[in-house]
Short mmCIF file of N, CA and C in Angstrom, two decimals:
data_model
loop_
_atom_site.label_atom_id
_atom_site.label_comp_id
_atom_site.label_asym_id
_atom_site.label_seq_id
_atom_site.Cartn_x
_atom_site.Cartn_y
_atom_site.Cartn_z
N UNK A 1 11.27 72.47 32.26
CA UNK A 1 11.75 71.28 33.08
C UNK A 1 12.11 70.22 32.09
N UNK A 2 13.25 69.64 32.29
CA UNK A 2 13.70 68.56 31.35
C UNK A 2 13.27 67.34 31.94
N UNK A 3 12.84 66.41 31.12
CA UNK A 3 12.31 65.06 31.49
C UNK A 3 13.42 64.19 32.12
N UNK A 4 14.65 64.39 31.68
CA UNK A 4 15.72 63.50 32.26
C UNK A 4 16.21 63.95 33.55
N UNK A 5 15.93 65.29 33.95
CA UNK A 5 16.30 65.68 35.31
C UNK A 5 15.41 65.13 36.35
N UNK A 6 14.18 64.85 36.11
CA UNK A 6 13.18 64.15 37.02
C UNK A 6 13.56 62.64 37.29
N UNK A 7 14.23 62.02 36.45
CA UNK A 7 14.59 60.61 36.52
C UNK A 7 15.88 60.30 37.02
N UNK A 8 16.59 61.25 37.54
CA UNK A 8 18.08 60.94 38.10
C UNK A 8 17.83 60.10 39.25
N UNK A 9 18.62 59.10 39.46
CA UNK A 9 18.57 58.19 40.53
C UNK A 9 19.86 57.86 41.10
N UNK A 10 20.18 58.09 42.36
CA UNK A 10 21.34 57.71 43.02
C UNK A 10 21.08 56.48 43.88
N UNK A 11 21.89 55.52 43.69
CA UNK A 11 21.72 54.28 44.62
C UNK A 11 22.02 54.72 46.16
N UNK A 12 21.36 54.03 47.03
CA UNK A 12 21.52 54.22 48.46
C UNK A 12 23.02 53.96 48.85
N UNK A 13 23.41 54.61 49.71
CA UNK A 13 24.67 54.54 50.25
C UNK A 13 24.96 53.04 50.76
N UNK A 14 26.02 52.39 50.37
CA UNK A 14 26.45 51.12 50.87
C UNK A 14 25.73 49.98 50.17
N UNK A 15 25.00 50.19 49.03
CA UNK A 15 24.27 49.21 48.29
C UNK A 15 25.28 48.19 47.75
N UNK A 16 26.23 48.57 47.17
CA UNK A 16 27.37 47.70 46.60
C UNK A 16 27.89 46.70 47.60
N UNK A 17 28.10 47.22 48.67
CA UNK A 17 28.80 46.33 49.92
C UNK A 17 27.64 45.35 50.32
N UNK A 18 26.48 45.76 50.42
CA UNK A 18 25.41 44.85 50.88
C UNK A 18 25.24 43.71 49.76
N UNK A 19 25.32 44.14 48.58
CA UNK A 19 25.06 43.10 47.51
C UNK A 19 26.24 42.13 47.50
N UNK A 20 27.64 42.58 47.67
CA UNK A 20 28.67 41.75 47.67
C UNK A 20 28.65 40.87 48.88
N UNK A 21 28.20 41.34 50.10
CA UNK A 21 28.06 40.54 51.28
C UNK A 21 27.05 39.56 51.11
N UNK A 22 25.96 39.72 50.56
CA UNK A 22 24.95 38.81 50.29
C UNK A 22 25.27 37.70 49.29
N UNK A 23 26.15 38.08 48.33
CA UNK A 23 26.66 37.09 47.29
C UNK A 23 27.67 36.15 47.99
N UNK A 24 28.38 36.63 48.99
CA UNK A 24 29.42 35.83 49.77
C UNK A 24 28.72 34.75 50.61
N UNK A 25 27.44 35.32 51.20
CA UNK A 25 26.67 34.46 52.08
C UNK A 25 26.05 33.28 51.26
N UNK A 26 25.52 33.68 50.03
CA UNK A 26 24.91 32.69 49.21
C UNK A 26 25.98 31.64 48.68
N UNK A 27 27.13 32.12 48.37
CA UNK A 27 28.20 31.19 48.00
C UNK A 27 28.55 30.31 49.16
N UNK A 28 28.58 30.78 50.44
CA UNK A 28 28.84 29.87 51.54
C UNK A 28 27.73 28.87 51.70
N UNK A 29 26.56 29.29 51.50
CA UNK A 29 25.42 28.34 51.69
C UNK A 29 25.44 27.35 50.60
N UNK A 30 25.84 27.65 49.45
CA UNK A 30 25.97 26.62 48.36
C UNK A 30 27.06 25.68 48.62
N UNK A 31 28.15 26.11 49.24
CA UNK A 31 29.22 25.19 49.68
C UNK A 31 28.81 24.23 50.73
N UNK A 32 28.02 24.80 51.71
CA UNK A 32 27.50 23.95 52.70
C UNK A 32 26.51 22.93 52.36
N UNK A 33 25.60 23.29 51.39
CA UNK A 33 24.64 22.41 50.77
C UNK A 33 25.37 21.33 50.05
N UNK A 34 26.44 21.63 49.22
CA UNK A 34 27.22 20.66 48.54
C UNK A 34 27.85 19.59 49.53
N UNK A 35 28.43 20.19 50.56
CA UNK A 35 29.08 19.30 51.55
C UNK A 35 27.88 18.44 52.26
N UNK A 36 26.84 19.05 52.61
CA UNK A 36 25.73 18.26 53.21
C UNK A 36 25.25 17.18 52.37
N UNK A 37 25.19 17.46 51.01
CA UNK A 37 24.82 16.44 49.97
C UNK A 37 25.64 15.08 50.06
N UNK A 38 27.04 15.46 50.19
CA UNK A 38 27.89 14.32 50.20
C UNK A 38 27.82 13.63 51.49
N UNK A 39 27.92 14.43 52.58
CA UNK A 39 27.95 13.70 53.98
C UNK A 39 26.72 12.94 54.18
N UNK A 40 25.57 13.57 53.96
CA UNK A 40 24.28 12.77 54.13
C UNK A 40 24.11 11.68 53.20
N UNK A 41 24.60 11.87 51.92
CA UNK A 41 24.59 10.79 50.94
C UNK A 41 25.30 9.49 51.54
N UNK A 42 26.49 9.79 52.02
CA UNK A 42 27.25 8.65 52.68
C UNK A 42 26.45 7.94 53.87
N UNK A 43 25.87 8.85 54.72
CA UNK A 43 25.11 8.29 55.81
C UNK A 43 23.95 7.42 55.32
N UNK A 44 23.16 8.00 54.31
CA UNK A 44 22.03 7.41 53.63
C UNK A 44 22.41 6.04 53.20
N UNK A 45 23.58 5.84 52.40
CA UNK A 45 23.98 4.73 51.95
C UNK A 45 24.29 3.57 53.09
N UNK A 46 24.94 4.06 54.08
CA UNK A 46 25.21 3.28 55.22
C UNK A 46 23.94 2.80 55.95
N UNK A 47 23.08 3.86 56.28
CA UNK A 47 21.96 3.39 56.96
C UNK A 47 20.91 2.59 56.15
N UNK A 48 20.76 2.79 54.84
CA UNK A 48 19.93 1.97 54.06
C UNK A 48 20.59 0.54 53.93
N UNK A 49 21.91 0.48 53.87
CA UNK A 49 22.52 -0.81 53.78
C UNK A 49 22.33 -1.61 55.13
N UNK A 50 22.37 -0.94 56.27
CA UNK A 50 22.25 -1.46 57.64
C UNK A 50 20.70 -1.93 57.80
N UNK A 51 19.86 -1.43 57.05
CA UNK A 51 18.47 -1.79 57.28
C UNK A 51 18.27 -3.26 56.99
N UNK A 52 18.96 -3.90 56.05
CA UNK A 52 18.78 -5.30 55.73
C UNK A 52 19.12 -6.29 56.94
N UNK A 53 20.43 -6.07 57.50
CA UNK A 53 20.68 -6.98 58.57
C UNK A 53 19.87 -6.69 59.85
N UNK A 54 19.44 -5.32 59.97
CA UNK A 54 18.64 -5.04 61.11
C UNK A 54 17.27 -5.67 61.05
N UNK A 55 16.72 -5.81 59.91
CA UNK A 55 15.45 -6.36 59.53
C UNK A 55 15.52 -7.90 59.75
N UNK A 56 16.53 -8.53 59.26
CA UNK A 56 16.80 -9.79 59.48
C UNK A 56 17.00 -10.22 60.86
N UNK A 57 17.76 -9.45 61.66
CA UNK A 57 17.92 -9.73 62.99
C UNK A 57 16.60 -9.59 63.81
N UNK A 58 15.75 -8.49 63.50
CA UNK A 58 14.54 -8.43 64.10
C UNK A 58 13.56 -9.59 63.92
N UNK A 59 13.58 -10.00 62.54
CA UNK A 59 12.66 -11.15 62.17
C UNK A 59 13.07 -12.35 63.13
N UNK A 60 14.47 -12.66 63.12
CA UNK A 60 14.90 -13.81 63.87
C UNK A 60 14.61 -13.78 65.30
N UNK A 61 14.69 -12.52 65.95
CA UNK A 61 14.45 -12.38 67.30
C UNK A 61 12.71 -12.51 67.63
N UNK A 62 12.18 -11.94 66.78
CA UNK A 62 10.69 -12.17 66.96
C UNK A 62 10.29 -13.60 66.80
N UNK A 63 10.92 -14.34 65.79
CA UNK A 63 10.62 -15.79 65.65
C UNK A 63 11.15 -16.49 66.87
N UNK A 64 12.16 -16.26 67.49
CA UNK A 64 12.67 -17.05 68.52
C UNK A 64 12.05 -16.56 69.88
N UNK A 65 11.52 -15.40 69.85
CA UNK A 65 10.89 -14.99 71.21
C UNK A 65 9.58 -15.69 71.66
N UNK A 66 8.98 -16.22 70.72
CA UNK A 66 7.70 -16.87 70.98
C UNK A 66 6.55 -15.87 70.89
N UNK A 67 6.70 -14.63 70.34
CA UNK A 67 5.70 -13.78 70.12
C UNK A 67 4.55 -14.31 69.26
N UNK A 68 4.83 -14.97 68.25
CA UNK A 68 3.89 -15.56 67.36
C UNK A 68 2.89 -16.52 68.04
N UNK A 69 3.46 -17.21 69.05
CA UNK A 69 2.67 -18.12 69.91
C UNK A 69 1.66 -17.41 70.64
N UNK A 70 1.98 -16.20 71.32
CA UNK A 70 1.18 -15.35 71.98
C UNK A 70 0.10 -14.76 71.13
N UNK A 71 0.47 -14.35 69.99
CA UNK A 71 -0.46 -13.78 69.13
C UNK A 71 -1.49 -14.82 68.60
N UNK A 72 -1.00 -16.05 68.36
CA UNK A 72 -1.97 -17.25 68.02
C UNK A 72 -2.94 -17.45 69.18
N UNK A 73 -2.45 -17.45 70.38
CA UNK A 73 -3.22 -17.72 71.51
C UNK A 73 -4.35 -16.59 71.61
N UNK A 74 -4.02 -15.45 71.36
CA UNK A 74 -4.87 -14.32 71.29
C UNK A 74 -6.06 -14.51 70.28
N UNK A 75 -5.63 -15.03 69.11
CA UNK A 75 -6.48 -15.24 68.09
C UNK A 75 -7.51 -16.45 68.26
N UNK A 76 -7.04 -17.47 68.95
CA UNK A 76 -7.83 -18.67 69.06
C UNK A 76 -8.46 -18.78 70.43
N UNK A 77 -8.01 -18.14 71.44
CA UNK A 77 -8.53 -18.35 72.87
C UNK A 77 -8.73 -17.00 73.46
N UNK A 78 -9.67 -16.26 72.91
CA UNK A 78 -9.84 -14.91 73.34
C UNK A 78 -10.54 -14.87 74.73
N UNK A 79 -11.28 -15.81 75.11
CA UNK A 79 -11.94 -15.85 76.44
C UNK A 79 -10.93 -15.93 77.54
N UNK A 80 -9.82 -16.77 77.32
CA UNK A 80 -8.75 -16.85 78.31
C UNK A 80 -7.97 -15.50 78.43
N UNK A 81 -7.69 -14.92 77.32
CA UNK A 81 -7.01 -13.66 77.24
C UNK A 81 -7.85 -12.63 77.84
N UNK A 82 -9.19 -12.55 77.73
CA UNK A 82 -9.95 -11.51 78.40
C UNK A 82 -9.91 -11.67 79.90
N UNK A 83 -9.92 -13.02 80.52
CA UNK A 83 -9.98 -13.22 81.86
C UNK A 83 -8.52 -12.84 82.46
N UNK A 84 -7.58 -13.24 81.76
CA UNK A 84 -6.12 -13.02 82.30
C UNK A 84 -5.28 -12.00 81.37
N UNK A 85 -5.98 -10.89 81.16
CA UNK A 85 -5.26 -9.90 80.17
C UNK A 85 -4.10 -9.17 80.71
N UNK A 86 -3.94 -9.00 82.04
CA UNK A 86 -2.81 -8.43 82.53
C UNK A 86 -1.55 -9.34 82.44
N UNK A 87 -1.80 -10.47 82.79
CA UNK A 87 -0.70 -11.59 82.65
C UNK A 87 -0.24 -11.61 81.18
N UNK A 88 -1.35 -11.67 80.44
CA UNK A 88 -0.97 -11.88 78.93
C UNK A 88 -0.34 -10.60 78.48
N UNK A 89 -0.67 -9.47 78.79
CA UNK A 89 0.07 -8.27 78.24
C UNK A 89 1.48 -8.26 78.80
N UNK A 90 1.74 -8.56 80.20
CA UNK A 90 3.16 -8.66 80.65
C UNK A 90 4.00 -9.73 80.04
N UNK A 91 3.23 -10.87 79.65
CA UNK A 91 4.04 -11.91 78.91
C UNK A 91 4.49 -11.52 77.44
N UNK A 92 3.55 -10.73 76.94
CA UNK A 92 3.95 -10.13 75.51
C UNK A 92 5.03 -9.16 75.66
N UNK A 93 4.95 -8.26 76.64
CA UNK A 93 6.14 -7.31 76.85
C UNK A 93 7.34 -7.89 77.24
N UNK A 94 7.31 -8.96 77.98
CA UNK A 94 8.55 -9.64 78.38
C UNK A 94 9.25 -10.29 77.06
N UNK A 95 8.41 -10.68 76.20
CA UNK A 95 8.93 -11.60 75.08
C UNK A 95 9.31 -10.63 73.87
N UNK A 96 9.01 -9.29 73.84
CA UNK A 96 9.38 -8.37 72.87
C UNK A 96 10.84 -8.29 72.60
N UNK A 97 11.47 -8.38 71.66
CA UNK A 97 12.84 -8.16 71.38
C UNK A 97 13.16 -6.68 71.24
N UNK A 98 13.23 -5.99 72.42
CA UNK A 98 13.29 -4.56 72.48
C UNK A 98 14.65 -4.08 71.81
N UNK A 99 15.77 -4.77 71.99
CA UNK A 99 17.05 -4.14 71.42
C UNK A 99 16.98 -4.31 69.96
N UNK A 100 16.52 -5.39 69.45
CA UNK A 100 16.37 -5.48 67.88
C UNK A 100 15.25 -4.45 67.36
N UNK A 101 14.21 -4.23 68.08
CA UNK A 101 13.25 -3.22 67.58
C UNK A 101 13.91 -1.91 67.61
N UNK A 102 14.62 -1.50 68.72
CA UNK A 102 15.26 -0.27 68.88
C UNK A 102 16.25 -0.05 67.91
N UNK A 103 17.15 -1.02 67.51
CA UNK A 103 18.10 -1.00 66.39
C UNK A 103 17.50 -0.72 65.08
N UNK A 104 16.39 -1.47 64.89
CA UNK A 104 15.81 -1.35 63.55
C UNK A 104 15.11 0.02 63.44
N UNK A 105 14.43 0.46 64.53
CA UNK A 105 13.87 1.75 64.46
C UNK A 105 14.91 2.94 64.30
N UNK A 106 16.00 2.72 64.97
CA UNK A 106 17.16 3.85 64.87
C UNK A 106 17.62 3.74 63.47
N UNK A 107 17.75 2.61 62.81
CA UNK A 107 18.29 2.56 61.52
C UNK A 107 17.43 3.14 60.53
N UNK A 108 16.06 2.85 60.66
CA UNK A 108 14.96 3.39 59.77
C UNK A 108 15.01 4.87 59.98
N UNK A 109 15.06 5.35 61.17
CA UNK A 109 14.90 6.84 61.35
C UNK A 109 16.11 7.54 60.68
N UNK A 110 17.27 6.89 60.94
CA UNK A 110 18.45 7.50 60.30
C UNK A 110 18.39 7.63 58.85
N UNK A 111 17.89 6.54 58.21
CA UNK A 111 17.68 6.55 56.78
C UNK A 111 16.79 7.51 56.29
N UNK A 112 15.59 7.77 57.03
CA UNK A 112 14.65 8.85 56.61
C UNK A 112 15.22 10.23 56.83
N UNK A 113 15.93 10.41 57.92
CA UNK A 113 16.50 11.70 58.21
C UNK A 113 17.56 12.13 57.14
N UNK A 114 18.36 11.11 56.91
CA UNK A 114 19.39 11.42 55.89
C UNK A 114 18.92 11.65 54.43
N UNK A 115 17.81 10.92 54.08
CA UNK A 115 17.21 11.19 52.86
C UNK A 115 16.57 12.56 52.77
N UNK A 116 15.99 13.04 53.87
CA UNK A 116 15.30 14.27 54.05
C UNK A 116 16.42 15.31 53.88
N UNK A 117 17.50 15.14 54.42
CA UNK A 117 18.52 16.15 54.39
C UNK A 117 19.17 16.21 52.92
N UNK A 118 19.27 15.14 52.28
CA UNK A 118 19.73 14.98 50.94
C UNK A 118 18.82 15.81 49.96
N UNK A 119 17.55 15.66 50.30
CA UNK A 119 16.54 16.40 49.43
C UNK A 119 16.57 17.90 49.66
N UNK A 120 16.81 18.26 50.90
CA UNK A 120 16.96 19.68 51.21
C UNK A 120 18.08 20.28 50.63
N UNK A 121 19.33 19.56 50.66
CA UNK A 121 20.56 20.11 49.99
C UNK A 121 20.43 20.16 48.48
N UNK A 122 19.76 19.12 47.96
CA UNK A 122 19.72 18.98 46.39
C UNK A 122 18.72 20.27 46.07
N UNK A 123 17.74 20.56 46.87
CA UNK A 123 16.79 21.63 46.54
C UNK A 123 17.62 22.97 46.60
N UNK A 124 18.34 23.10 47.55
CA UNK A 124 19.19 24.39 47.67
C UNK A 124 20.05 24.59 46.48
N UNK A 125 20.77 23.53 46.23
CA UNK A 125 21.69 23.57 45.03
C UNK A 125 20.96 23.89 43.69
N UNK A 126 19.89 23.12 43.52
CA UNK A 126 19.05 23.48 42.20
C UNK A 126 18.44 24.85 42.15
N UNK A 127 18.01 25.26 43.37
CA UNK A 127 17.57 26.63 43.39
C UNK A 127 18.48 27.73 43.07
N UNK A 128 19.82 27.45 43.65
CA UNK A 128 20.83 28.37 43.36
C UNK A 128 21.31 28.29 41.87
N UNK A 129 21.23 27.13 41.26
CA UNK A 129 21.54 26.97 39.84
C UNK A 129 20.48 27.69 38.92
N UNK A 130 19.33 27.53 39.38
CA UNK A 130 18.25 28.19 38.67
C UNK A 130 18.22 29.70 38.72
N UNK A 131 18.56 30.25 39.96
CA UNK A 131 18.65 31.65 40.13
C UNK A 131 19.80 32.28 39.42
N UNK A 132 20.95 31.50 39.25
CA UNK A 132 22.16 32.03 38.60
C UNK A 132 22.10 32.09 37.11
N UNK A 133 21.08 31.23 36.51
CA UNK A 133 20.95 31.31 35.15
C UNK A 133 20.17 32.22 34.48
#
């Protein structure tokens, strides 16, 4: 018996086609990751920029709503608050600037989500480049 005869190996049928298909899929994923990096980068810049006016608007609305007065009352006259807690709770709820809070929260969540997507896209691009080197 010859040693070389026992080591002959034939690749499975269709292996080349599967490899080429997988390479096309990975190239599509890389293009998608690059596109997502740009798109979510623009969204992140916009949402992070919008955080400043959203915060300013929320601060102004909280100041004009009288919420600070209610909180001061809670800190200084807790016996009255304990006796009239339902009315106090409804007064606080009525004075909350819900629209400003919602806008600020939406802007903050958009910023966080876009930064998360940027990091995921960047990781895919980095992993692709590390694997190809």
